XYZ file of C-alpha atoms in Angstrom:
355
model
C 119.118 -78.058 -137.054
C 122.807 -77.292 -137.137
C 124.470 -77.488 -140.515
C 127.429 -79.820 -140.898
C 130.306 -79.539 -143.241
C 133.953 -78.655 -143.244
C 137.073 -78.145 -145.211
C 139.793 -80.442 -146.377
C 141.105 -80.838 -142.827
C 137.820 -82.388 -141.747
C 136.969 -79.710 -139.166
C 133.150 -79.444 -138.996
C 131.498 -76.072 -139.000
C 128.270 -74.679 -137.600
C 126.849 -71.382 -136.444
C 123.624 -69.530 -136.048
C 122.339 -68.080 -139.338
C 123.464 -64.536 -140.030
C 120.903 -61.798 -140.754
C 121.205 -62.554 -144.494
C 120.365 -66.207 -143.895
C 123.906 -67.604 -144.437
C 125.734 -69.312 -141.609
C 129.151 -67.831 -140.804
C 131.974 -70.174 -141.773
C 135.556 -70.754 -140.728
C 136.595 -68.822 -143.860
C 134.631 -65.825 -142.555
C 136.544 -65.967 -139.274
C 139.854 -66.256 -141.130
C 139.014 -63.276 -143.348
C 138.005 -61.159 -140.369
C 141.263 -61.853 -138.527
C 143.458 -61.839 -141.646
C 144.863 -65.351 -141.205
C 144.499 -68.636 -143.060
C 141.587 -70.994 -142.609
C 144.077 -73.666 -141.533
C 145.246 -71.486 -138.660
C 141.659 -70.880 -137.544
C 141.154 -74.647 -137.614
C 144.218 -75.102 -135.398
C 142.680 -72.762 -132.832
C 139.338 -74.532 -132.732
C 140.917 -77.977 -132.609
C 143.004 -76.892 -129.602
C 146.276 -78.189 -131.027
C 149.677 -76.431 -131.023
C 150.439 -74.015 -133.842
C 148.783 -70.731 -132.914
C 150.166 -68.074 -130.603
C 148.175 -66.933 -127.571
C 147.441 -63.568 -129.191
C 146.267 -65.178 -132.436
C 144.086 -67.584 -130.486
C 142.446 -64.678 -128.657
C 141.849 -62.765 -131.902
C 140.325 -65.805 -133.611
C 137.979 -66.578 -130.708
C 136.955 -62.931 -130.460
C 136.218 -62.731 -134.193
C 134.210 -65.963 -134.056
C 132.115 -64.569 -131.205
C 131.530 -61.314 -133.085
C 130.179 -62.961 -136.228
C 128.363 -65.790 -134.435
C 130.497 -68.693 -135.637
C 131.018 -71.793 -133.526
C 132.246 -75.298 -134.388
C 129.723 -78.107 -134.329
C 130.828 -80.356 -131.481
C 128.472 -83.152 -132.495
C 129.854 -83.262 -136.028
C 133.393 -82.998 -134.706
C 132.781 -86.101 -132.625
C 131.981 -87.992 -135.820
C 135.099 -86.640 -137.538
C 137.578 -87.487 -134.778
C 138.199 -89.948 -131.982
C 137.576 -87.276 -129.334
C 134.332 -85.690 -128.241
C 136.182 -82.532 -127.112
C 133.963 -82.493 -124.045
C 135.105 -82.522 -120.432
C 132.710 -83.977 -117.887
C 132.456 -82.077 -114.608
C 130.887 -83.431 -111.427
C 129.872 -80.814 -108.861
C 127.839 -80.719 -105.666
C 124.384 -79.135 -105.621
C 124.197 -75.919 -103.534
C 127.994 -75.657 -103.288
C 128.660 -72.004 -104.117
C 132.398 -72.496 -104.546
C 131.778 -75.265 -107.082
C 129.663 -72.805 -109.065
C 132.640 -70.411 -109.134
C 134.903 -73.224 -110.346
C 132.510 -74.272 -113.112
C 132.144 -70.703 -114.352
C 135.930 -70.388 -114.596
C 136.271 -73.820 -116.216
C 133.921 -72.883 -119.053
C 136.255 -70.043 -120.033
C 139.389 -72.190 -119.709
C 137.919 -75.081 -121.712
C 136.749 -72.773 -124.489
C 140.283 -71.497 -124.916
C 141.402 -74.976 -125.979
C 138.329 -75.820 -128.034
C 136.496 -77.895 -125.426
C 133.017 -77.728 -123.948
C 131.715 -78.948 -120.582
C 128.979 -81.363 -119.571
C 127.837 -81.111 -115.946
C 126.469 -83.753 -113.607
C 125.558 -83.086 -109.978
C 126.134 -85.033 -106.802
C 123.391 -84.509 -104.203
C 122.074 -86.180 -101.051
C 119.621 -88.067 -103.269
C 122.137 -88.777 -106.058
C 125.449 -90.382 -105.155
C 128.742 -89.632 -106.880
C 128.889 -92.937 -108.768
C 125.563 -92.181 -110.490
C 126.678 -88.646 -111.340
C 129.894 -90.014 -112.862
C 127.971 -92.646 -114.805
C 125.904 -89.932 -116.464
C 129.091 -88.184 -117.599
C 130.472 -91.395 -119.081
C 127.229 -91.723 -121.028
C 128.051 -88.437 -122.759
C 131.368 -89.848 -124.079
C 133.416 -87.238 -122.216
C 137.116 -87.283 -123.069
C 138.098 -86.713 -119.422
C 136.426 -86.089 -116.085
C 137.005 -83.276 -113.591
C 135.508 -84.123 -110.209
C 134.971 -81.260 -107.759
C 135.481 -82.454 -104.183
C 134.377 -86.017 -105.051
C 132.814 -87.906 -102.141
C 133.710 -91.376 -103.319
C 136.219 -94.097 -102.609
C 139.760 -94.341 -103.920
C 138.881 -97.818 -105.200
C 136.065 -96.465 -107.360
C 138.363 -93.801 -108.829
C 141.116 -96.329 -109.481
C 138.658 -98.346 -111.561
C 137.359 -95.188 -113.246
C 140.812 -94.018 -114.319
C 141.164 -97.264 -116.303
C 138.410 -95.932 -118.567
C 138.980 -92.189 -118.738
C 141.449 -89.555 -117.410
C 140.315 -88.169 -114.042
C 141.242 -84.934 -112.268
C 140.118 -84.395 -108.671
C 139.811 -80.796 -107.476
C 140.015 -80.150 -103.734
C 140.298 -83.738 -102.514
C 143.418 -85.907 -102.546
C 143.508 -89.636 -103.267
C 147.038 -90.838 -102.390
C 148.155 -94.009 -104.083
C 145.827 -93.656 -107.077
C 146.555 -92.525 -110.619
C 144.124 -89.617 -110.315
C 145.590 -86.172 -111.044
C 145.021 -83.678 -108.216
C 144.449 -79.913 -108.080
C 144.080 -78.273 -104.702
C 144.964 -75.334 -102.482
C 147.853 -75.576 -100.024
C 145.576 -76.400 -97.084
C 148.237 -76.256 -94.380
C 149.431 -72.816 -95.427
C 145.845 -71.597 -95.714
C 145.030 -72.591 -92.144
C 148.253 -71.063 -90.846
C 147.324 -67.780 -92.540
C 143.987 -67.775 -90.742
C 145.313 -68.746 -87.317
C 148.365 -66.488 -87.501
C 146.026 -63.579 -88.177
C 143.988 -64.421 -85.072
C 147.067 -65.077 -82.939
C 148.608 -61.841 -84.125
C 145.623 -59.854 -82.914
C 145.833 -61.449 -79.467
C 143.449 -64.400 -79.597
C 144.223 -67.601 -77.687
C 140.797 -69.225 -77.238
C 140.305 -70.214 -80.884
C 137.835 -72.958 -81.851
C 137.470 -74.721 -85.192
C 134.177 -75.449 -86.939
C 134.854 -78.728 -88.743
C 133.776 -79.622 -92.273
C 132.984 -83.281 -91.603
C 133.540 -85.305 -94.760
C 133.779 -82.247 -97.020
C 136.721 -81.729 -99.372
C 139.783 -80.440 -97.535
C 138.243 -80.912 -94.091
C 140.743 -83.500 -92.870
C 143.712 -81.332 -93.855
C 142.174 -78.171 -92.322
C 141.340 -79.936 -89.072
C 144.848 -81.385 -88.809
C 146.490 -78.039 -89.625
C 144.359 -76.271 -86.993
C 145.475 -78.691 -84.285
C 149.108 -78.516 -85.374
C 149.182 -74.707 -85.337
C 147.484 -74.478 -81.957
C 149.988 -76.909 -80.464
C 152.883 -75.027 -82.021
C 151.569 -71.833 -80.386
C 151.462 -73.529 -76.983
C 147.652 -73.570 -76.988
C 146.950 -77.301 -76.900
C 144.565 -76.776 -73.961
C 142.466 -74.444 -76.115
C 142.012 -76.890 -79.019
C 138.303 -77.332 -79.656
C 136.754 -78.851 -82.781
C 133.019 -78.358 -83.280
C 131.195 -80.814 -85.579
C 130.031 -79.432 -88.926
C 129.536 -80.359 -92.568
C 130.212 -77.293 -94.754
C 126.587 -76.111 -94.694
C 124.930 -73.017 -93.257
C 122.807 -75.258 -91.024
C 125.873 -76.818 -89.395
C 127.252 -73.348 -88.701
C 124.013 -72.336 -86.996
C 124.024 -75.571 -84.969
C 127.580 -74.838 -83.794
C 126.518 -71.381 -82.638
C 123.558 -72.797 -80.711
C 125.810 -75.423 -79.129
C 128.271 -72.806 -77.865
C 125.468 -70.624 -76.522
C 123.839 -73.555 -74.726
C 127.147 -74.538 -73.145
C 127.944 -70.953 -72.177
C 131.458 -71.355 -73.557
C 131.785 -68.931 -76.473
C 135.458 -68.655 -77.562
C 136.988 -65.336 -78.554
C 137.540 -66.568 -82.130
C 136.352 -69.285 -84.477
C 137.912 -70.578 -87.699
C 135.313 -72.266 -89.930
C 136.203 -74.905 -92.514
C 134.329 -73.019 -95.238
C 132.426 -69.780 -95.839
C 128.961 -71.329 -95.933
C 129.242 -72.716 -92.401
C 130.873 -69.466 -91.247
C 127.928 -67.447 -92.608
C 125.444 -69.781 -90.921
C 127.359 -69.348 -87.662
C 127.451 -65.562 -88.104
C 123.701 -65.366 -88.632
C 122.821 -67.499 -85.600
C 125.318 -65.986 -83.175
C 124.388 -62.379 -83.995
C 120.675 -63.152 -83.702
C 121.454 -64.303 -80.155
C 122.992 -60.919 -79.344
C 126.659 -61.921 -79.569
C 128.585 -59.239 -81.460
C 131.017 -60.025 -84.272
C 133.886 -59.124 -84.045
C 133.562 -57.387 -80.657
C 132.632 -60.563 -78.742
C 133.914 -63.208 -81.153
C 136.077 -63.018 -84.273
C 135.208 -65.233 -87.237
C 137.206 -66.502 -90.243
C 135.885 -68.584 -93.145
C 137.483 -70.418 -96.063
C 136.929 -70.114 -99.867
C 135.960 -66.436 -100.354
C 132.641 -67.079 -102.070
C 130.822 -63.974 -103.431
C 128.516 -63.773 -100.393
C 131.510 -63.313 -98.081
C 132.187 -59.825 -99.420
C 128.639 -58.463 -99.140
C 128.376 -55.290 -97.051
C 126.244 -56.869 -94.314
C 128.551 -59.900 -93.998
C 132.134 -58.701 -94.646
C 133.608 -62.082 -93.705
C 137.337 -62.386 -93.161
C 138.298 -65.533 -95.066
C 141.002 -67.516 -96.821
C 140.629 -67.141 -100.575
C 141.017 -70.113 -102.870
C 141.996 -69.156 -106.424
C 138.963 -70.480 -108.326
C 140.289 -69.308 -111.707
C 143.687 -70.859 -111.058
C 142.159 -74.137 -109.876
C 139.959 -74.250 -112.987
C 142.895 -73.511 -115.266
C 145.008 -76.262 -113.714
C 142.170 -78.794 -113.832
C 141.626 -78.226 -117.547
C 145.359 -78.248 -118.229
C 145.965 -81.543 -116.431
C 142.992 -83.164 -118.162
C 144.128 -82.125 -121.653
C 147.753 -83.080 -120.995
C 146.640 -86.492 -119.767
C 144.692 -87.019 -122.987
C 147.755 -86.147 -125.050
C 150.191 -88.118 -122.876
C 148.397 -90.991 -121.146
C 151.620 -92.489 -119.754
C 152.429 -89.488 -117.536
C 152.764 -90.352 -113.827
C 150.056 -89.022 -111.476
C 150.493 -85.273 -110.976
C 149.536 -82.777 -108.303
C 149.113 -79.031 -108.759
C 149.021 -77.029 -105.515
C 147.952 -73.365 -105.531
C 148.699 -70.718 -102.933
C 145.908 -69.303 -100.710
C 145.396 -65.656 -99.772
C 144.037 -64.192 -96.544
C 141.284 -61.614 -97.136
C 140.793 -59.467 -94.027
C 137.368 -57.877 -93.702
C 135.134 -56.913 -90.825
C 134.602 -60.120 -88.803
C 137.983 -60.170 -87.059
C 139.448 -57.854 -84.426
C 141.434 -58.041 -81.186
C 139.678 -59.853 -78.322
C 137.904 -57.821 -75.685
C 140.160 -56.353 -73.013
C 138.250 -58.153 -70.250
C 138.845 -61.621 -71.720
C 141.097 -63.876 -69.643
C 143.591 -66.211 -71.333
């Protein structure tokens, strides 16, 4: 069992036993860094009073000697659990990147994470209910597939940050990538290399899909290519990408370029189209969205629009903590810039292709 105790400030302490059988304490951390115990307590409580460099030194020293605060005891000693609840989607690789970055960001301010997954067999409301059962101080929902009405009721109980999906008219704080600029980056790259017959593989009800679909149509119209607008149904999965490839092959109408709503569907499309003997990028150029780790593998080399997972995680944690400290703040939105990552799946269209 974890030991529980603390100093005069009421900050509980716990750690794994040291080799000599004694658990490292907050005083041990303070002595190692050369600061007061009170300052170490400030760092672990995540309140103002310690510089960024001091915070880093304290956390590093705590890791070295094996000290960590007891979150369960801290819950008893304060009105906050110092836990953020995070809802993610099973099999969503980009959500895994976000969660990994959020752990680091939350630790910097003395918080931990509790995860709950949305899946085809487990709807978002049930996943959120599990987080509420853990007495989370605030919730961060990654691409939540739920109604604005449900979130408006939820925000009456606990601060809520939505990452990747907007809910206009609600009091939910939002963190997302500038979708319109991201799509323009992708299409301008294709247009700049000479493509005109550019299709879009849709993301269905996935986070950001509506904005990406709208931005695709807008950019094609602005380029005078309204007659080439073509949206293929999809749902942000590898299977939907493969289905889109089979559909194009069956119709005999393979465009010179395709912009997919996310990397997973782009990779599914890439696999199916190349198996059918269509060369990428010689016969068709392909762009994804997210820049998941798989996109950069040597046998994939997917050109894609990168979302800043670390930046999104940082902003989500920041908005959640600020909302806890200042509940009366108006709803806020943090929009991050995308980046085009050019790899091996895009090139100029074949010389024999007619406009």
